[in-house]
PDB file of C-alpha atoms in Angstrom:
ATOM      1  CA  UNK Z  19     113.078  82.064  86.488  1.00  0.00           C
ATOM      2  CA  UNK Z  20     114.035  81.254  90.193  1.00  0.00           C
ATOM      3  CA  UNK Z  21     112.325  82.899  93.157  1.00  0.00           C
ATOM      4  CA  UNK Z  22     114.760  85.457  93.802  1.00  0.00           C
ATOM      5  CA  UNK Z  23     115.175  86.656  90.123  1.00  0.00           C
ATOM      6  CA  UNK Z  24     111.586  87.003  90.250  1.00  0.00           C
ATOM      7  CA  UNK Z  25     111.617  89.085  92.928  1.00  0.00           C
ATOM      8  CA  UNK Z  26     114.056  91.248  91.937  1.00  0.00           C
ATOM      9  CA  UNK Z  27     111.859  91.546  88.913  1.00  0.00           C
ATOM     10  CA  UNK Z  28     109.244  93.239  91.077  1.00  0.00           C
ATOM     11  CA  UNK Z  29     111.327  95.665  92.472  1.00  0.00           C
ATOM     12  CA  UNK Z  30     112.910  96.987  89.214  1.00  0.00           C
ATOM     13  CA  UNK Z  31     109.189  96.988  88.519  1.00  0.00           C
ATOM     14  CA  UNK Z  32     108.521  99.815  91.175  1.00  0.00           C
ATOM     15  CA  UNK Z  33     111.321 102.065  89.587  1.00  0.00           C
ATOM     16  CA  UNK Z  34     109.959 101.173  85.797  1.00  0.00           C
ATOM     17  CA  UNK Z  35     108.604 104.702  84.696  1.00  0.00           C
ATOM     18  CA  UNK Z  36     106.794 103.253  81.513  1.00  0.00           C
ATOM     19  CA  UNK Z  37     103.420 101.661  82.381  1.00  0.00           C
ATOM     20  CA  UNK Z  38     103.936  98.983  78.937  1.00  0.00           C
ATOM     21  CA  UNK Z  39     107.629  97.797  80.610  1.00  0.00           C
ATOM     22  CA  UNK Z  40     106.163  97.828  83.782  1.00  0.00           C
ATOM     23  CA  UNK Z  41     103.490  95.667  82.766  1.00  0.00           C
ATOM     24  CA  UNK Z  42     106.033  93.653  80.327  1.00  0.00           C
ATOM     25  CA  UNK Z  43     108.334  93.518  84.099  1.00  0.00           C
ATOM     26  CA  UNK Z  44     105.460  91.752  86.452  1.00  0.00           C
ATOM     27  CA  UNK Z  45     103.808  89.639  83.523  1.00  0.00           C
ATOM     28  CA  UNK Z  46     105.687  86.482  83.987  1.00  0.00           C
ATOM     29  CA  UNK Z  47     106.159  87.197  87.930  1.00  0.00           C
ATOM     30  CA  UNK Z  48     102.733  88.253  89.087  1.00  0.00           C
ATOM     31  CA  UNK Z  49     100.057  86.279  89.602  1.00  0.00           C
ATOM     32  CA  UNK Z  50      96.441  86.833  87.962  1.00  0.00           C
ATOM     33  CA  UNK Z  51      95.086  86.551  91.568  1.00  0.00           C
ATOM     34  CA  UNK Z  52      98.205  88.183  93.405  1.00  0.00           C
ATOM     35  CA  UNK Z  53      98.081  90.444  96.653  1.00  0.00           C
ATOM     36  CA  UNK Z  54      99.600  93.264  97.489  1.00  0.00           C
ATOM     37  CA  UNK Z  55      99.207  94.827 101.008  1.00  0.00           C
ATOM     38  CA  UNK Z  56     101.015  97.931 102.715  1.00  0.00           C
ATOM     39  CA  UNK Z  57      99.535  99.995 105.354  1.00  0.00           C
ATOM     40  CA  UNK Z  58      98.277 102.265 102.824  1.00  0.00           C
ATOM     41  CA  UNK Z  59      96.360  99.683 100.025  1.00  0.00           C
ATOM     42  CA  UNK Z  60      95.384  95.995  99.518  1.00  0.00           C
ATOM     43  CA  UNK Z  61      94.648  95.807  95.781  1.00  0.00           C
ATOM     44  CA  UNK Z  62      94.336  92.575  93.668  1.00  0.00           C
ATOM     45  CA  UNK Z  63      95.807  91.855  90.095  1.00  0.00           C
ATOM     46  CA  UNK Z  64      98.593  93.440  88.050  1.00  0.00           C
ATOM     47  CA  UNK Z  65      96.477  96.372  86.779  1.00  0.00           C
ATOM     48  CA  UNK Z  66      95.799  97.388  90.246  1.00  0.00           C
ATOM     49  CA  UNK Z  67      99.471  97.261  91.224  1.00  0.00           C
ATOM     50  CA  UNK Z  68     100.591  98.776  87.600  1.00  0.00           C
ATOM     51  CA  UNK Z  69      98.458 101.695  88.838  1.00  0.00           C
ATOM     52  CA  UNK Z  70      99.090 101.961  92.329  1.00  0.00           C
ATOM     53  CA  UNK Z  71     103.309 101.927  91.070  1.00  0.00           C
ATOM     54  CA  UNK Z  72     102.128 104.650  89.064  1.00  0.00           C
ATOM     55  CA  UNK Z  73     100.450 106.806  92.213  1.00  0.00           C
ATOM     56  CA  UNK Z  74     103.914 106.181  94.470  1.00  0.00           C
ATOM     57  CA  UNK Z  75     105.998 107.136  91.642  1.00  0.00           C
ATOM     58  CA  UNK Z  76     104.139 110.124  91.051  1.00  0.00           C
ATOM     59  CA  UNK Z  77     104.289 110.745  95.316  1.00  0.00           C
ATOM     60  CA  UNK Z  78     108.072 110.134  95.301  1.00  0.00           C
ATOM     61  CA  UNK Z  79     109.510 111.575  92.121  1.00  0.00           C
ATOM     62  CA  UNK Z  80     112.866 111.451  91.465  1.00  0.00           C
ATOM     63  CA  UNK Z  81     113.222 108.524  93.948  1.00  0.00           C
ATOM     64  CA  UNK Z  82     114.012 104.537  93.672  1.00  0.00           C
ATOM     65  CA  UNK Z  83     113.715 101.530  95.514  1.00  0.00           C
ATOM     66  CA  UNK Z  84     116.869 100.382  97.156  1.00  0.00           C
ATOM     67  CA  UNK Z  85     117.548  96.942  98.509  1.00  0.00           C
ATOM     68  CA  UNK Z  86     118.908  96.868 102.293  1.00  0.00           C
ATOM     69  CA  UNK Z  87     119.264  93.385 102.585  1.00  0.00           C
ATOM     70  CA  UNK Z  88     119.945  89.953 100.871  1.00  0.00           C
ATOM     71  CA  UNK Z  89     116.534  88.212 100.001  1.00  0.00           C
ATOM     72  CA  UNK Z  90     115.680  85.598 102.163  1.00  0.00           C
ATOM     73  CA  UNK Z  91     114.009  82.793 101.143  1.00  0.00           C
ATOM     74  CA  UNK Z  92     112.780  79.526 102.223  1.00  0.00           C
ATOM     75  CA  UNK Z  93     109.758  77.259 101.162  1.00  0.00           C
ATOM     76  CA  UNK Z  94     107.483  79.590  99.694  1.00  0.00           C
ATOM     77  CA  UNK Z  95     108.110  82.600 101.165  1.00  0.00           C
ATOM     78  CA  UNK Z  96     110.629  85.453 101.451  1.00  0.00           C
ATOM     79  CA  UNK Z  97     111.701  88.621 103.018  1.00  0.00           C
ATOM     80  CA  UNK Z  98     113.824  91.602 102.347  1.00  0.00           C
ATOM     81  CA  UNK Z  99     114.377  94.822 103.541  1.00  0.00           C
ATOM     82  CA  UNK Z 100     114.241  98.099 101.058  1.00  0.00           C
ATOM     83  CA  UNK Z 101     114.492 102.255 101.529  1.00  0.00           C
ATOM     84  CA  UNK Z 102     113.128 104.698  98.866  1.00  0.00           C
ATOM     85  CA  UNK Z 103     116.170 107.015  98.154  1.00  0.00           C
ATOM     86  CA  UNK Z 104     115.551 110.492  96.646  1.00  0.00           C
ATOM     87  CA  UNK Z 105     117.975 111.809  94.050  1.00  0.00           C
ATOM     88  CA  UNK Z 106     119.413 114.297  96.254  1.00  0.00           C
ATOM     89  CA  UNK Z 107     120.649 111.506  98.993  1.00  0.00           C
ATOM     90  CA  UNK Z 108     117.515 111.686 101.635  1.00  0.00           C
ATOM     91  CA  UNK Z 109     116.158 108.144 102.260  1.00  0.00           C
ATOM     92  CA  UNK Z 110     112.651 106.987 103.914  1.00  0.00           C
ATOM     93  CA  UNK Z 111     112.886 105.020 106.411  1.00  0.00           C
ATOM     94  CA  UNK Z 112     113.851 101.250 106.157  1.00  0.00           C
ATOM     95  CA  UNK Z 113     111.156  98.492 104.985  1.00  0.00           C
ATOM     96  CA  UNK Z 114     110.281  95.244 104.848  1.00  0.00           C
ATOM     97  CA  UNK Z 115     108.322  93.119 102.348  1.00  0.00           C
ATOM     98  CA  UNK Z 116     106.929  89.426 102.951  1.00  0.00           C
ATOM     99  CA  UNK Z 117     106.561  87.662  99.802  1.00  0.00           C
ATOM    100  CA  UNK Z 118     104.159  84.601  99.383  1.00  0.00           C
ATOM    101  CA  UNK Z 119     104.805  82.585  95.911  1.00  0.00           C
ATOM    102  CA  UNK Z 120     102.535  80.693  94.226  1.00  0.00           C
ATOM    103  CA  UNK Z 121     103.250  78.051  91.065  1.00  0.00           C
ATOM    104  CA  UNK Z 122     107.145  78.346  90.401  1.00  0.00           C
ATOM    105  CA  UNK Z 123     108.407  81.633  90.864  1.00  0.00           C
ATOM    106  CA  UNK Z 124     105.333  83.629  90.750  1.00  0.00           C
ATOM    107  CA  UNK Z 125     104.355  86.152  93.391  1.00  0.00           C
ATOM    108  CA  UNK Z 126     100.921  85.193  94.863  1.00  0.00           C
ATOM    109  CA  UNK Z 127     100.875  88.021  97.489  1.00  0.00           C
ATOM    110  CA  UNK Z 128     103.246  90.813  98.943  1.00  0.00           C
ATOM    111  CA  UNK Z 129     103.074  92.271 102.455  1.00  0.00           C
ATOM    112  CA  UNK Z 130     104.610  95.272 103.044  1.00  0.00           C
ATOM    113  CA  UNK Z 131     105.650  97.297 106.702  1.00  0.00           C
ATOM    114  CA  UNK Z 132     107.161 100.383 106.286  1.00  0.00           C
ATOM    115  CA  UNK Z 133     109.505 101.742 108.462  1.00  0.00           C
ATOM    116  CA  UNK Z 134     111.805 100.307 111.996  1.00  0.00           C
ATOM    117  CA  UNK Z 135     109.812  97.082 114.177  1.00  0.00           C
ATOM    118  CA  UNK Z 136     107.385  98.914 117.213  1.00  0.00           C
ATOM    119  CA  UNK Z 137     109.005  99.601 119.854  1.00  0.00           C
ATOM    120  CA  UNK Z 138     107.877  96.573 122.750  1.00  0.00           C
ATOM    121  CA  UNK Z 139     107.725  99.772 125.389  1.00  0.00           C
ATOM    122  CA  UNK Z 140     105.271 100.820 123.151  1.00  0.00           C
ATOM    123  CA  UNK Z 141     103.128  97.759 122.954  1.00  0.00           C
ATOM    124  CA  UNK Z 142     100.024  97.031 124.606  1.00  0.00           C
ATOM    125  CA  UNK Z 143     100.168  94.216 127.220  1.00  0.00           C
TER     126      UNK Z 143
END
C-alpha cells in the first residue's frame, strides 16, 4: 500500500461506524506505537484511537470527514486539509492534519489543527 492509500485508509477510518471494520481499516496502516495529537487528545496505539473515533462519532452524529485538499506528500511526511460535514449541509470549520510515517506506508504519528491559521495581528511579538 503506498502512502497516500494509506492515508486515505485513516480517514475512511474516522467515518467507519463498526468498531471490528474500524479496527480491520487502521490494522495494516497504524502503527503499534503511533501518535495521534489534536488540541483536544494525544493518545497512543490503535485501541486508543479506535476509541477516541468512537467518542467524535458519537459528538458529531450524522456527520463525515471530508477531504479539502489533495494530500501532500514528500519524504516521510504529509499534509491535507479536511471539514466534518453534517448531513443537513453545515460544515466545521476547515482542518489540517500532519502525518509522520514510519516503515512503508504506516502512520507513526498524526497532528491535527482544527480550524483557519491564527491570525499574525493576533500573535504575540
Amino acid at each position: 500500500m503506498d502512502k497516500e492509500a494509506a492515508i486515505l485508509r485513516y480517514c475512511a477510518a474516522w467515518d467507519e461506524p463498526d468498531l471490528a471494520r474500524r479496527a480491520d481499516l487502521l490494522g495494516p496502516i497504524w502503527d503499534e506505537q503511533a501518535v495521534y495529537c489534536d488540541p483536544t487528545v494525544i493518545l497512543s496505539g490503535p485501541e486508543a484511537l479506535i476509541a477516541h473515533i468512537d467518542a467524535i462519532r458519537a459528538a458529531f452524529p450524522n456527520s463525515r470527514l471530508e477531504l479539502t485538499s489533495g494530500i501532500d506528500i514528500h519524504h516521510d511526511v504529509a499534509r491535507f486539509g479536511w471539514r466534518r460535514v453534517f448531513d443537513d449541509g453545515t460544515v466545521r470549520p476547515d482542518s489540517v492534519d500532519f502525518v509522520e510515517f514510519g516503515d512503508g506506508a504506516a502512520l507513526r504519528k498524526v497532528v491535527g489543527f482544527f480550524g483557519p491559521l491564527p491570525d499574525l495581528a493576533n500573535q504575540d511579538a
